[in-house]
């Protein structure tokens, strides 16, 4: 059963434009000029109960705007939305008891007070039975493992600790749908993993429906079962995460810091161009065509591995047999690259998306 | 039979209504409670801020002592120097307890933080009112504590009437509510204006000058006195302070009418601005 139904949703923002310089400032004051921007264009999709949907796209794609319309904070320019049978912007108050949202870049915790105080306040705001609330609070403190700092002022918590408290606060009133807007932004790898595990756990144990936006392909891979990719306010892909992974998330980037120099690992088969550098593998059966050397300098090596053609583990094992690895990072392709690949597969071109090569040369590859 | 069904229905309705009122009251009291706790977390900052009251009252007292001496009189428009000092303390205690409400609302609008508040089953206006009251009450109590000690030293024990002491909390509470309506409305202007601090500055300075924080309005020359008395600012500072220092039943009645009317009209304007503003929400950041 669909609990979220979105039909032809659109949102247009109008913002004032002003050129630089005193004369332009004066002109703008006398005759202001406005620019209209379509943040969301004709968007339609639905969400089933218990689903975990990823809403992904680059900055300014319209992800947050859509979430804010689904929670009733923003009024749409046109289109229809039903969330749990409510029209969000008309019945925001009634809907608020059934849903929850987390905005990764903003905090709902009172800055000078321990999270415990915010929890108590939320219990009153959501009109919870206080005995039920205490049981629920203790359960969430246990699940999110926040007992050690539930009485520490929020200002003294690390970002990861704070985000766990934010999430625990979100689940206090047993919401039926949780909107998570970039919940892992700014977190380190371990904290990100912890948050992903907790979200997945609560989805399974409580059947809560989750709509998650993120820039991070890792969030999508590990937490979600379905993904909607949007760009310029339009849906460009609505697929299962398994399909997305097999088509667009197959390339992993490995950054290595080696004890020796990279030359010992590489062969130059055709001249002295870096693009022709190949990795020497101690395991000959590995498909070397699936491994591309993106950067090789001194002790640093960056590889792109097509996991369809060449699994990661044996590649790393092969390197370890030849060199001592000091440090290693494995990352997903940046969102820009995924979107460029989607456009490529659909035979359309989006000029605003840099090509993977351009992204790499500009040093923008996500870490 | 029909009468019994109707009676049962209305009884059920009353029970639901009572429950709703109780839960709503608890909700906003909880916000007030958390806001007070949040301000008590940095009570030393509140204390040092209150010391400004000492400086202001001391300087104004010196000016009034000189004025009384030059005038060659012990009483000026019904106020002795001791009354004047207590009046100044009462007025300054309210004036200096104003928290940066406009800046907070402005920031919530610009940063998109209001997304959290709008997405909750609570009124954004009442949430902010309870938050503001918590901030203001902590500051006001600290100002009263420090101001009273100062006035006791400089003017001796006051001659307040018990009626004045009883009426003051009521009129001071309404005064704080009027101040909320004024500054919350200005904060909402962030939906249209790129800078609201200038409006806030004008409002707070008008409240100080025309509200009677430097002197009771009786001292003002005509027609400034009539103008100041007719404006809503006098209902915030002059009215409550005079009620405490010089209680008169007839004046209290007139003050309550002025305050209630000001609050009613101000609330109507504020809610109108809010209703228009909430449709213009354009959340920043992602």
Coordinates of C-alpha atoms in Angstrom, one line a residue, chain A residues 52-249:
Chain A
X52 CA 13.7 2.5 2.4
X53 CA 14.0 4.9 -0.5
X54 CA 17.1 6.9 -1.4
X55 CA 16.7 10.3 -2.9
X56 CA 20.1 11.1 -4.5
X57 CA 21.5 13.8 -6.6
X58 CA 24.0 16.6 -6.6
X59 CA 23.7 19.9 -4.8
X60 CA 20.7 22.0 -5.9
X61 CA 19.0 18.9 -7.5
X62 CA 15.8 19.5 -5.5
X63 CA 16.2 16.7 -2.9
X64 CA 15.7 18.8 0.2
X65 CA 13.0 20.9 -1.4
X66 CA 11.0 17.7 -2.2
X67 CA 11.4 16.5 1.4
X68 CA 10.3 19.8 2.8
X69 CA 7.2 19.7 0.6
X70 CA 6.4 16.1 1.8
X71 CA 6.7 17.2 5.4
X72 CA 4.5 20.3 4.8
X73 CA 7.1 22.9 5.4
X74 CA 7.1 24.2 1.9
X75 CA 4.0 24.9 -0.2
X76 CA 4.4 23.5 -3.8
X77 CA 3.8 25.6 -6.9
X78 CA 1.7 22.8 -8.4
X79 CA 1.0 19.1 -8.0
X80 CA -0.6 16.8 -5.5
X81 CA 1.0 15.0 -2.5
X82 CA -0.6 12.6 -0.1
X83 CA 1.4 11.4 2.9
X84 CA -0.4 8.9 5.1
X85 CA -3.6 10.2 3.6
X86 CA -2.8 13.9 4.5
X87 CA -2.0 16.8 2.3
X88 CA 1.2 17.9 4.0
X89 CA 1.0 21.7 3.7
X90 CA -2.7 21.8 4.5
X91 CA -2.6 19.3 7.4
X92 CA 0.9 19.8 8.7
X93 CA -0.1 19.7 12.3
X94 CA -1.9 16.3 12.1
X95 CA 0.8 14.8 9.9
X96 CA 3.5 15.9 12.3
X97 CA 2.5 13.3 14.9
X98 CA 3.1 10.5 12.4
X99 CA 6.3 11.5 10.8
X100 CA 9.8 12.7 11.8
X101 CA 12.6 14.4 10.0
X102 CA 16.4 14.8 10.5
X103 CA 18.3 17.5 8.7
X104 CA 21.9 16.6 8.9
X105 CA 23.1 20.2 8.7
X106 CA 20.8 21.4 11.4
X107 CA 20.3 20.4 15.0
X108 CA 17.1 19.9 17.0
X109 CA 19.0 19.4 20.3
X110 CA 19.1 22.4 22.7
X111 CA 22.7 23.6 22.4
X112 CA 23.5 24.2 26.1
X113 CA 21.4 21.3 27.5
X114 CA 22.0 17.6 27.6
X115 CA 20.1 15.5 25.0
X116 CA 18.0 14.1 27.9
X117 CA 16.3 17.5 28.2
X118 CA 15.5 17.7 24.5
X119 CA 14.0 14.2 24.8
X120 CA 11.8 15.2 27.7
X121 CA 10.6 18.2 25.7
X122 CA 9.9 16.1 22.6
X123 CA 7.8 13.7 24.7
X124 CA 5.6 16.7 25.7
X125 CA 5.5 18.1 22.2
X126 CA 4.4 14.8 20.7
X127 CA 2.0 14.3 23.7
X128 CA 3.4 10.9 24.6
X129 CA 2.2 9.0 27.6
X130 CA 5.1 9.5 30.1
X131 CA 5.4 5.9 31.2
X132 CA 5.5 4.8 27.5
X133 CA 7.9 7.5 26.8
X134 CA 10.4 6.4 29.5
X135 CA 10.3 2.9 28.2
X136 CA 10.9 4.1 24.6
X137 CA 13.6 6.5 25.7
X138 CA 15.5 3.7 27.5
X139 CA 15.1 1.4 24.5
X140 CA 16.5 4.0 22.1
X141 CA 19.4 4.9 24.5
X142 CA 20.3 1.3 24.4
X143 CA 19.9 0.8 20.6
X144 CA 21.9 4.0 19.8
X145 CA 24.4 3.4 22.6
X146 CA 24.2 6.9 23.9
X147 CA 23.9 6.2 27.6
X148 CA 27.4 7.7 28.3
X149 CA 26.6 11.1 27.0
X150 CA 22.8 11.5 27.4
X151 CA 23.6 13.9 30.3
X152 CA 26.4 15.8 28.5
X153 CA 25.5 19.2 27.1
X154 CA 24.9 19.0 23.3
X155 CA 27.6 21.6 22.6
X156 CA 30.2 19.2 24.0
X157 CA 29.3 16.2 21.8
X158 CA 31.2 15.2 18.7
X159 CA 29.4 15.3 15.4
X160 CA 28.9 11.5 15.4
X161 CA 27.6 11.4 19.0
X162 CA 25.3 14.3 18.3
X163 CA 23.9 12.7 15.2
X164 CA 23.1 9.5 17.1
X165 CA 21.3 11.6 19.7
X166 CA 19.4 13.4 16.9
X167 CA 18.3 10.1 15.4
X168 CA 17.3 8.7 18.8
X169 CA 15.2 11.9 19.3
X170 CA 13.6 11.4 15.9
X171 CA 12.4 7.9 16.7
X172 CA 11.0 8.8 20.2
X173 CA 7.4 9.1 19.1
X174 CA 7.4 6.0 16.9
X175 CA 7.0 7.8 13.6
X176 CA 5.6 5.8 10.6
X177 CA 7.8 7.7 8.1
X178 CA 11.2 9.2 8.7
X179 CA 12.7 11.7 6.4
X180 CA 16.5 11.8 6.7
X181 CA 18.1 14.7 4.9
X182 CA 21.8 13.9 4.6
X183 CA 22.1 12.2 8.0
X184 CA 25.8 11.3 7.5
X185 CA 27.1 14.6 6.2
X186 CA 30.4 15.5 7.7
X187 CA 30.8 12.2 9.6
X188 CA 33.9 10.1 9.6
X189 CA 33.9 6.6 8.1
X190 CA 33.2 4.8 11.4
X191 CA 30.4 7.2 12.5
X192 CA 28.8 7.0 9.0
X193 CA 28.8 3.2 9.2
X194 CA 27.2 3.3 12.7
X195 CA 24.5 5.6 11.6
X196 CA 23.7 3.5 8.5
X197 CA 23.5 0.3 10.6
X198 CA 21.2 2.0 13.1
X199 CA 18.8 3.3 10.4
X200 CA 18.7 -0.2 8.7
X201 CA 18.1 -1.8 12.1
X202 CA 15.1 0.4 13.0
X203 CA 13.7 -0.1 9.5
X204 CA 13.8 -3.9 10.0
X205 CA 12.7 -4.0 13.6
X206 CA 10.0 -1.4 13.6
X207 CA 8.9 -1.4 9.9
X208 CA 9.4 2.4 9.7
X209 CA 9.4 3.8 6.2
X210 CA 12.5 5.8 5.4
X211 CA 13.1 8.4 2.8
X212 CA 16.8 9.3 2.8
X213 CA 18.6 12.0 0.8
X214 CA 22.4 11.8 0.5
X215 CA 25.4 12.8 -1.6
X216 CA 27.1 9.7 -0.4
X217 CA 26.6 6.6 -2.6
X218 CA 27.6 4.5 0.4
X219 CA 24.4 5.5 2.3
X220 CA 22.4 4.3 -0.7
X221 CA 24.3 1.0 -1.1
X222 CA 24.1 0.0 2.5
X223 CA 20.8 1.3 3.7
X224 CA 18.3 1.6 0.8
X225 CA 16.6 -0.9 -1.4
X226 CA 15.3 1.6 -4.0
X227 CA 16.8 4.8 -5.3
X228 CA 15.5 7.8 -7.1
X229 CA 18.2 9.9 -8.8
X230 CA 17.2 13.5 -9.4
X231 CA 19.0 16.3 -11.2
X232 CA 17.7 19.8 -11.9
X233 CA 14.5 18.9 -10.1
X234 CA 13.7 16.0 -12.4
X235 CA 13.7 12.2 -11.8
X236 CA 16.3 10.7 -14.1
X237 CA 16.3 7.2 -12.6
X238 CA 13.9 5.2 -10.4
X239 CA 15.5 1.8 -9.9
X240 CA 16.3 -0.8 -7.2
X241 CA 19.6 -0.2 -5.5
X242 CA 20.8 -3.6 -6.8
X243 CA 20.3 -2.4 -10.4
X244 CA 21.9 1.0 -9.6
X245 CA 24.9 -0.8 -8.1
X246 CA 25.3 -3.2 -11.0
X247 CA 25.1 -0.4 -13.6
X248 CA 26.5 2.7 -12.0
X249 CA 28.2 1.9 -8.6

